[in-house]
Coordinates of C-alpha atoms in Angstrom, one line a residue:
X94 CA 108.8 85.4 121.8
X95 CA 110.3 87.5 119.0
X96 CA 107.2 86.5 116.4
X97 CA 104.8 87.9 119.2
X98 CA 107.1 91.3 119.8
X99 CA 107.3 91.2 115.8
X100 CA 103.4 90.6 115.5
X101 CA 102.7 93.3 118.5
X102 CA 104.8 96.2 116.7
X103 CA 102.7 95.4 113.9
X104 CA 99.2 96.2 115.4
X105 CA 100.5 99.3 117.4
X106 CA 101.5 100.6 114.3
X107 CA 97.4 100.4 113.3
X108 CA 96.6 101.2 116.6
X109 CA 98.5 104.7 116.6
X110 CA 97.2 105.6 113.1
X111 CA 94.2 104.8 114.2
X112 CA 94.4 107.5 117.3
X113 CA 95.8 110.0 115.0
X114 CA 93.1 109.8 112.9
X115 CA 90.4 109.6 116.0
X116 CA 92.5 113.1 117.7
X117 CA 92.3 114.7 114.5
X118 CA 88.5 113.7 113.9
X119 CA 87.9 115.5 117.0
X120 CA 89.6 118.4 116.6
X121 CA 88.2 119.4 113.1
X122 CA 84.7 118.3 114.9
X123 CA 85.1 121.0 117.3
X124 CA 87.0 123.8 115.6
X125 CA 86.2 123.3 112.3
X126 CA 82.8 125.5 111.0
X127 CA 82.9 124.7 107.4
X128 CA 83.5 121.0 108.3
X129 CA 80.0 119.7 106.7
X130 CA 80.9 122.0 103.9
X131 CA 84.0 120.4 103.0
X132 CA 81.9 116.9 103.2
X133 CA 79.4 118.1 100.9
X134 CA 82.0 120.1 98.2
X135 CA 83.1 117.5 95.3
X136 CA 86.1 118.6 94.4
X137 CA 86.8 115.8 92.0
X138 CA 84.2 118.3 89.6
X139 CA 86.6 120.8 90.1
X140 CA 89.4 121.7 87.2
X141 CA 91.3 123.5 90.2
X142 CA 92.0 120.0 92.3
X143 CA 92.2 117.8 88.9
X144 CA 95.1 120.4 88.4
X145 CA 93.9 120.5 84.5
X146 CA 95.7 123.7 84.0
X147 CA 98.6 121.7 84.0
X148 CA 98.0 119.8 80.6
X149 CA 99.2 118.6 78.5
X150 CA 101.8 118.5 81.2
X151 CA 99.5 115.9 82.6
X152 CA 98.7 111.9 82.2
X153 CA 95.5 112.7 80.3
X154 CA 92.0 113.5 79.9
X155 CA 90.4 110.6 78.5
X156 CA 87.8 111.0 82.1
X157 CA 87.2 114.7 82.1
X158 CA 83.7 114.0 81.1
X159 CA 83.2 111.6 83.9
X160 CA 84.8 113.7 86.6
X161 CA 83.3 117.0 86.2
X162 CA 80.6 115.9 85.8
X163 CA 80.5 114.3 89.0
X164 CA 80.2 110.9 88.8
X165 CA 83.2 110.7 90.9
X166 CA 83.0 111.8 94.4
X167 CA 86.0 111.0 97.6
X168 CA 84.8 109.0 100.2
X169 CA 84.5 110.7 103.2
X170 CA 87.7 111.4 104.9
X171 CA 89.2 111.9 101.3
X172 CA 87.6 114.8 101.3
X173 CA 89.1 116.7 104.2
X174 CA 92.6 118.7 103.2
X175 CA 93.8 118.6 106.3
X176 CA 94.2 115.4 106.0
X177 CA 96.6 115.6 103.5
X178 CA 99.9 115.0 104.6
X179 CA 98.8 111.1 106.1
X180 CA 98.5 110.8 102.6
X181 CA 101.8 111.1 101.3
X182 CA 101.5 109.3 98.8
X183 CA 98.3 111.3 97.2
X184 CA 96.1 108.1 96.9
X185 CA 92.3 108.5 96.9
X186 CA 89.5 106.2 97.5
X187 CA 86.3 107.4 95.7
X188 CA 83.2 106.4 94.7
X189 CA 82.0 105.9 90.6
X190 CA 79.0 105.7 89.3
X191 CA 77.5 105.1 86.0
X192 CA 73.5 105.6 85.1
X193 CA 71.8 102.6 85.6
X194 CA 74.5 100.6 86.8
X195 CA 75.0 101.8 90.3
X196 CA 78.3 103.2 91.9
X197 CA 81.7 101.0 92.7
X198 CA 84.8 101.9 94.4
X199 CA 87.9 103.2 92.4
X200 CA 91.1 104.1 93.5
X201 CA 92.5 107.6 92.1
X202 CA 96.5 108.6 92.1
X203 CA 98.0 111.4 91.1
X204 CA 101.3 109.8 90.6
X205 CA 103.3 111.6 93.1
X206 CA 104.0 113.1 96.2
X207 CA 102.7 116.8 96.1
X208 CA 107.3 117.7 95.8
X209 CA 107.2 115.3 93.6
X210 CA 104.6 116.7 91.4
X211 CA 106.3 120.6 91.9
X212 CA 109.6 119.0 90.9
X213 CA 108.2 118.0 87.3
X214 CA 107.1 121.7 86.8
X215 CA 110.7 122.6 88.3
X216 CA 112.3 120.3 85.8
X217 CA 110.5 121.3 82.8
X218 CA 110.8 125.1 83.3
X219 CA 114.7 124.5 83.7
X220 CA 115.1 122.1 80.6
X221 CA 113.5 124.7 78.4
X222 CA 114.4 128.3 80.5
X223 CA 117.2 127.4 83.2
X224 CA 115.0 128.7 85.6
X225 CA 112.8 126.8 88.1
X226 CA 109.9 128.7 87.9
X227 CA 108.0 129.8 84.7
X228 CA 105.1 129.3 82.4
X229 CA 104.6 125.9 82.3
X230 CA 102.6 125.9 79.0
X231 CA 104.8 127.9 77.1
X232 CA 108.2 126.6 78.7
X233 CA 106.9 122.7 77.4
X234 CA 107.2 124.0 73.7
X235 CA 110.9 124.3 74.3
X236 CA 111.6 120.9 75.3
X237 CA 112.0 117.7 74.1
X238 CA 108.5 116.7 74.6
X239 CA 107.2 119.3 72.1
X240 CA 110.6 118.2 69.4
X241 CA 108.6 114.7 68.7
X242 CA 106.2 116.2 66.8
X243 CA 103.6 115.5 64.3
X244 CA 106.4 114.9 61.7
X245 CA 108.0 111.7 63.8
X246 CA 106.3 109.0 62.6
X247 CA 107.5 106.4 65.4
X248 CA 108.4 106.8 68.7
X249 CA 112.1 105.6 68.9
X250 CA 114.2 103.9 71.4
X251 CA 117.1 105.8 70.7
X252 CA 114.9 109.6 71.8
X253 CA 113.5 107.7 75.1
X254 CA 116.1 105.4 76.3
X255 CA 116.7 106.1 79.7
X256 CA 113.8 108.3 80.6
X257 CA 112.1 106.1 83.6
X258 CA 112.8 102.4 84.2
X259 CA 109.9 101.4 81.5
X260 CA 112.0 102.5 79.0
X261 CA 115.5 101.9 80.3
X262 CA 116.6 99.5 77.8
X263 CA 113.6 100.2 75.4
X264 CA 113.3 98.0 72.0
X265 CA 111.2 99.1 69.0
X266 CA 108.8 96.5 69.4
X267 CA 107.7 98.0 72.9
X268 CA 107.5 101.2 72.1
X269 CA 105.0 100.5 69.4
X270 CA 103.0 98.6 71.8
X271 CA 103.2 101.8 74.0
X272 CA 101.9 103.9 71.5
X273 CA 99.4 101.5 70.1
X274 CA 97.4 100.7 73.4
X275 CA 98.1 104.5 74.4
X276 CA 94.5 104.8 76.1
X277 CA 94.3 108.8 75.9
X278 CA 92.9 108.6 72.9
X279 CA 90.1 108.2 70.8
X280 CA 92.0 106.6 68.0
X281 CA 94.1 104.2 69.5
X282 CA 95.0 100.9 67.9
X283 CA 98.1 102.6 65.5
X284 CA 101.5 102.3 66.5
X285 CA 102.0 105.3 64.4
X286 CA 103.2 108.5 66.4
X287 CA 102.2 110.8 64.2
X288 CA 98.2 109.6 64.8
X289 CA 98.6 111.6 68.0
X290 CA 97.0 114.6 68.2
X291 CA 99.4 117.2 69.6
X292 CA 98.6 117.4 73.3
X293 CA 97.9 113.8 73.5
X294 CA 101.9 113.2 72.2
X295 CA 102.7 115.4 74.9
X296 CA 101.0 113.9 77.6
X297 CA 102.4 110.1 76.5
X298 CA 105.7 111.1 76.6
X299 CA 105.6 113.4 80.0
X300 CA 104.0 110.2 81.2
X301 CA 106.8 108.1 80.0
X302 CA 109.1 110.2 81.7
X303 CA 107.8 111.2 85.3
X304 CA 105.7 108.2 85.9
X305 CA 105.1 105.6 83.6
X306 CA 102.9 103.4 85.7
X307 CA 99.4 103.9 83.2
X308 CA 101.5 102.8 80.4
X309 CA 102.4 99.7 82.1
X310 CA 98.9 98.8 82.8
X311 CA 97.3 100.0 79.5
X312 CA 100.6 98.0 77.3
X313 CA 99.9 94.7 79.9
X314 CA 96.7 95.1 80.6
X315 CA 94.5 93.1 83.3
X316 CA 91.8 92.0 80.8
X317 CA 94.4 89.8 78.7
X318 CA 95.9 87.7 82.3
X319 CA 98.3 90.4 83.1
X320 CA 98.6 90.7 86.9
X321 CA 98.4 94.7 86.8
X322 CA 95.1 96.8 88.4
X323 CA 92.8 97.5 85.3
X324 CA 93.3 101.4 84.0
X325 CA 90.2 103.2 83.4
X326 CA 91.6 107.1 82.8
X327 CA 92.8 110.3 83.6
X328 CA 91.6 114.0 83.8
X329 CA 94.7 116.5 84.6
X330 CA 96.8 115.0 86.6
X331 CA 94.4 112.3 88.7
X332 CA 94.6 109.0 87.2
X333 CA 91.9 106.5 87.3
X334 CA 92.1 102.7 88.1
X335 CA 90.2 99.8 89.7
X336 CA 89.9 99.5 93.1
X337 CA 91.6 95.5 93.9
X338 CA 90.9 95.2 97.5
X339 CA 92.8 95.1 100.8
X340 CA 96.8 95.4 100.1
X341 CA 98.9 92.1 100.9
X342 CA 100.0 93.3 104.2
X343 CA 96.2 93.2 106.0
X344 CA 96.7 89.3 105.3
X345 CA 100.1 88.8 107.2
X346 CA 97.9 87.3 109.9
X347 CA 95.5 85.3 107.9
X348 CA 95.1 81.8 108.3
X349 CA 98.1 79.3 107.2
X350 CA 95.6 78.2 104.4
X351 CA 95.1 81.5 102.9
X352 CA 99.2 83.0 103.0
X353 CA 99.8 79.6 101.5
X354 CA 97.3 80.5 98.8
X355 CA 98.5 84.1 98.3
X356 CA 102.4 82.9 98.8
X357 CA 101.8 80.7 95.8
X358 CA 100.1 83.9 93.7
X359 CA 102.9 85.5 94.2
X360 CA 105.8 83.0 93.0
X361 CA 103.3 82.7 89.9
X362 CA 103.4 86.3 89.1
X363 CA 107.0 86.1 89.4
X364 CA 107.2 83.3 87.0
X365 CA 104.8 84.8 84.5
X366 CA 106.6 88.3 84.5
X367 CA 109.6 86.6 83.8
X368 CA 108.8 84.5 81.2
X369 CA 105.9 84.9 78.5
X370 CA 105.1 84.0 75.4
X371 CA 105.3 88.0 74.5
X372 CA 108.7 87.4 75.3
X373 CA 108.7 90.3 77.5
X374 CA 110.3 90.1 81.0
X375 CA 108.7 92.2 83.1
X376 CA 110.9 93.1 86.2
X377 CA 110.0 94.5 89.8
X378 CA 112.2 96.8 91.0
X379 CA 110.2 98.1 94.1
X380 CA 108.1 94.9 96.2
X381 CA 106.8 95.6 99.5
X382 CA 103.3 94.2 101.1
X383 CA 102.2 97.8 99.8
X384 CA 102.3 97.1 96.2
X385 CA 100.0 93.9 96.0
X386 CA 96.2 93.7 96.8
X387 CA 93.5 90.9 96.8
X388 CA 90.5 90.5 95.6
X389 CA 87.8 90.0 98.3
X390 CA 85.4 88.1 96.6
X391 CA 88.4 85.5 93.9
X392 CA 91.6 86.2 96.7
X393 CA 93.3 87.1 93.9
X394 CA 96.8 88.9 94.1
X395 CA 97.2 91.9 91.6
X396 CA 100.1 94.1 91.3
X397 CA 98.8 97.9 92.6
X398 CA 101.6 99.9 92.3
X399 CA 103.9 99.4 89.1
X400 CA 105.8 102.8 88.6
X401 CA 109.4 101.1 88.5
X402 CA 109.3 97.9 86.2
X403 CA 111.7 97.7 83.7
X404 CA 110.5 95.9 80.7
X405 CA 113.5 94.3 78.9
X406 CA 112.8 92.4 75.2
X407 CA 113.9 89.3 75.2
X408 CA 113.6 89.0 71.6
X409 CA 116.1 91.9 71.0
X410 CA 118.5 90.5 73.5
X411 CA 118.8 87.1 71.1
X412 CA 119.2 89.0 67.9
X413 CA 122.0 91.1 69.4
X414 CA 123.6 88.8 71.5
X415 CA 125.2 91.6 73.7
X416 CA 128.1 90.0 76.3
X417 CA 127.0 86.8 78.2
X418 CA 123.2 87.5 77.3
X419 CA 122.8 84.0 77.3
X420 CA 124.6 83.3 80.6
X421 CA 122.3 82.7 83.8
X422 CA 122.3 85.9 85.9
X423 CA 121.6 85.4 89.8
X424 CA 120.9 88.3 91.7
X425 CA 123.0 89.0 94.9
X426 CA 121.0 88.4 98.6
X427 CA 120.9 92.1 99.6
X428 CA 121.2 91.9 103.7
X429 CA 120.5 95.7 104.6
X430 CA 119.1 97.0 107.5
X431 CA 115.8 99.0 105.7
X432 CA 112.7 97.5 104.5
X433 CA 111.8 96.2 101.3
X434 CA 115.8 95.9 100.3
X435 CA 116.7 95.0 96.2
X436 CA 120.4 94.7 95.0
X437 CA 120.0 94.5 90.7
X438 CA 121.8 96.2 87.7
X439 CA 119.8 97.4 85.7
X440 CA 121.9 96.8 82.8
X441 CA 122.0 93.4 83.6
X442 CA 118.3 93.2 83.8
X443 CA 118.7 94.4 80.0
X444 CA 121.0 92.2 78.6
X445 CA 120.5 89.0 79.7
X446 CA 118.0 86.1 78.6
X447 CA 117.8 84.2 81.9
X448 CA 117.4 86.5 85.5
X449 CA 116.4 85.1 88.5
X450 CA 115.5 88.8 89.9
X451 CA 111.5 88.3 90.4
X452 CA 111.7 85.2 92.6
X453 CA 114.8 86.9 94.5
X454 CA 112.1 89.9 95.0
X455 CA 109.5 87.8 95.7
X456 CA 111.2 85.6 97.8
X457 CA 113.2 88.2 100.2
X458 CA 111.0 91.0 100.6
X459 CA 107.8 89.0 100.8
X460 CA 108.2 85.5 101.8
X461 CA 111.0 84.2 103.6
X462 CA 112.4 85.4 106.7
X463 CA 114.5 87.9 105.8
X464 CA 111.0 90.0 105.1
X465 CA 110.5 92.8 106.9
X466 CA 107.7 95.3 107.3
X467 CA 106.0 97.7 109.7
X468 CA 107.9 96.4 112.8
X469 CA 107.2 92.7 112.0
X470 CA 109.5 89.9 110.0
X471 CA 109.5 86.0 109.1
X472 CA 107.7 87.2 105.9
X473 CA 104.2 85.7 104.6
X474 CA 104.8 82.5 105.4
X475 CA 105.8 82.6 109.4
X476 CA 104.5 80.7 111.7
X477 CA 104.1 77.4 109.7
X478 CA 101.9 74.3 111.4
X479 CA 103.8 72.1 113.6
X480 CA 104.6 68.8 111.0
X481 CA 105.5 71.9 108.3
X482 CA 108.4 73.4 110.1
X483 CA 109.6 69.8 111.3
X484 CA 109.6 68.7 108.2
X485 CA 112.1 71.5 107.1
X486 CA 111.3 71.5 103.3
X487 CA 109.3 74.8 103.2
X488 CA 112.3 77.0 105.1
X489 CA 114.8 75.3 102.9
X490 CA 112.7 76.3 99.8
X491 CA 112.5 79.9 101.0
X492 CA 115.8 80.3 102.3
X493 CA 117.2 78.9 98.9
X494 CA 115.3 81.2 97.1
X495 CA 116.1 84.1 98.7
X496 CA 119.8 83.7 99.6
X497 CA 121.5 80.6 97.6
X498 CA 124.0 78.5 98.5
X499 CA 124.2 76.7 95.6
X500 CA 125.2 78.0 91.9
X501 CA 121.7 78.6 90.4
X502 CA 119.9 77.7 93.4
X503 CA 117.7 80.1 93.4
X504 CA 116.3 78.8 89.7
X505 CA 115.8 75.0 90.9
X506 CA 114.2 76.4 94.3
X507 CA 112.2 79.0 92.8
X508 CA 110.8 76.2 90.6
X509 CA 110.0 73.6 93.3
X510 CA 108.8 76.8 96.2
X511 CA 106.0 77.1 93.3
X512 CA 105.1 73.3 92.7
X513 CA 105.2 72.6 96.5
X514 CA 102.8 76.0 97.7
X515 CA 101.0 74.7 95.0
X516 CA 101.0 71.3 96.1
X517 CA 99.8 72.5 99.9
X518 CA 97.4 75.4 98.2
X519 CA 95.5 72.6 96.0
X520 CA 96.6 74.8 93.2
X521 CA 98.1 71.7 91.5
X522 CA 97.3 72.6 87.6

């Protein structure tokens, strides 16, 4: 009865954004003169709506070309204003095409809520005036941002440590590779700083600090097995990346088959995030059914949203050998009454060799029953077949994974939850 309530809450929720979006159809339908205007109008060739007066307080330019000259265009509701605050989040659907080679679906972010994006002005008019208002072009030559310049040769831990949860715990050898695969310019490939020109510095290192989600994807990208949506590029402040497919949560009531499949994805990512030959752990602060796609056509799960990962150097963490860095850290079973709940340290995350903290993400927002999301729970993998649940292995799995009962549990369990989805996934490698 409760998994039918749970599953019910979850299609009213569609249902009623579905009406909202009908009732506000209608209205703009009726009073709305300059409706087929605003269909026709591209803003995406507009420097006004790319918000390019903003750079090089901006992720980038590297598109420009591309957008203006209108190769990009919203899909249709994406082009309606009013629409606007649905979308919170400033996520766009559009449409790119290249001669030749027809037109595909990209998805387009501007990295922020539209306070979010005022607050960055606000910020950097009152680290370089004290004021919240000013010019933004001239107040950015007075900060930090315009200190590293063309005489810094590397970009060191010690200037950016701290800034966003990328660079948290930063270690030379990650910054490098942040500068090196920096894709906002035309002579990447040198870890040197000072190869930067001027306004592309700037714009890596406001990125770094406000939202480093493109430097994740271009430092760990999708074309070398990482599981991050592919960057393409920026123009002002609109960023550019492949479009994956459906997000995680449209498949909470697939078939058993195909959550097995995509439960099994998931642990995987977890695994591979965590440990790497790069020697780079990789860890997911923020997992919801929001931040993971699939691929329509391979099913495969991709990470869509990767603002807060904290990248900690494994490497550095054996050479230093801070406090207990080589003593096995389990994260504590966080209980709360919100969705999408994570207890972590980050300093933890930073100094130790071993951390469970991906499959304890993985495991309690996503999979077990402790998951909760638009008004449903029981997680991914609810509703198991008949012999499944009697058998009692699979809930013991998750349940051990998410909270443990055991010293380390969650390590042994994390290990066999992956072999035994695979096992019922005919993922068996």
């Amino acid at each position: 009865m409760l998994r039918l309530v749970s599953l019910k809450l979850g299609r009213l929720y569609r249902y009623v954004k579905l009406a909202v979006l009908g009732v506000l159809a209608a209205a703009l339908a009726l009073n709305s003169p300059s409706l087929l205007a605003s269909l026709q109008r591209n803003e995406l060739a507009e420097r006004r709506f790319l918000q390019l007066n903003k750079c090089p307080a901006c992720w980038g330019t590297s598109w420009c070309r591309k957008f203006l000259n209108g190769q990009l265009r919203l899909e249709s509701w994406g082009r309606l204003r009013l629409l606007d605050f649905l979308n919170v989040k400033n996520v766009y659907f559009a449409r790119y095409g290249e001669p030749r080679e027809g037109s595909r679906r990209v998805v387009l972010k501007r990295l922020g809520s539209a306070r979010e994006l005022a607050d960055i002005d606000a910020k950097i008019c009152r680290r370089a005036t004290g004021r919240g208002r000013c010019d933004l072009l001239q107040a950015l030559h007075a900060t930090e941002f315009a200190s590293i310049n063309g005489d810094v040769r590397l970009l060191t831990p010690d200037v950016v440590e701290g800034w966003s949860d990328l660079v948290h715990c930063p270690s030379q050898r990650l910054l490098d590779r942040l500068v090196r695969r920096y894709a906002e310019t035309k002579d990447s490939g040198s870890f040197l700083l000072r190869n930067l020109k001027d306004s592309e510095r700037m714009q890596l290192l406001i990125t770094l600090a406000f939202n480093p989600e493109p430097l994740v994807l271009q430092s760990f990208p999708s074309d070398e097995g990482w599981p991050f949506a592919k960057y393409l590029g920026a123009c002002g402040r609109m960023v550019a990346v492949n479009y994956v497919g459906e997000e995680l949560w449209s498949y909470f009531s697939a078939s058993w088959e195909k959550r097995v499949d995509l439960a099994w994805q998931l642990m995987e990512i977890a695994e591979q995030l965590t440990n790497n030959d790069f020697e780079f752990a990789l860890y997911l602060l923020d997992v919801s059914f929001d931040n993971f796609a699939v691929g329509p056509r391979d099913g495969k799960v991709i990470i869509v949203d990767a603002e807060n990962v904290l990248v900690a150097d494994k490497r550095l963490i054996k050479q230093n050998k801070p406090e207990n860095w080589d003593v096995w850290y389990e994260s504590k079973f966080d209980d709360c009454d919100k969705e999408a709940c994570l207890s972590f340290s980050k300093e933890i995350l930073c100094t130790r060799v071993t951390v469970d903290h991906n499959y304890y993400a993985i495991c309690q927002n996503l999979l077990s029953r402790h998951a909760t999301w638009r008004g449903t729970s029981g997680g991914l993998l609810h509703d198991p077949p008949a012999e499944i649940a009697k058998d009692g292995r699979l809930e013991a799995l998750l349940d051990e994974c998410a909270n443990p009962k055991k010293r380390y549990g969650r390590f042994l369990a994390a290990k066999e939850l992956r072999e035994y989805l695979g096992r019922l996934s005919n993922n068996v490698r």
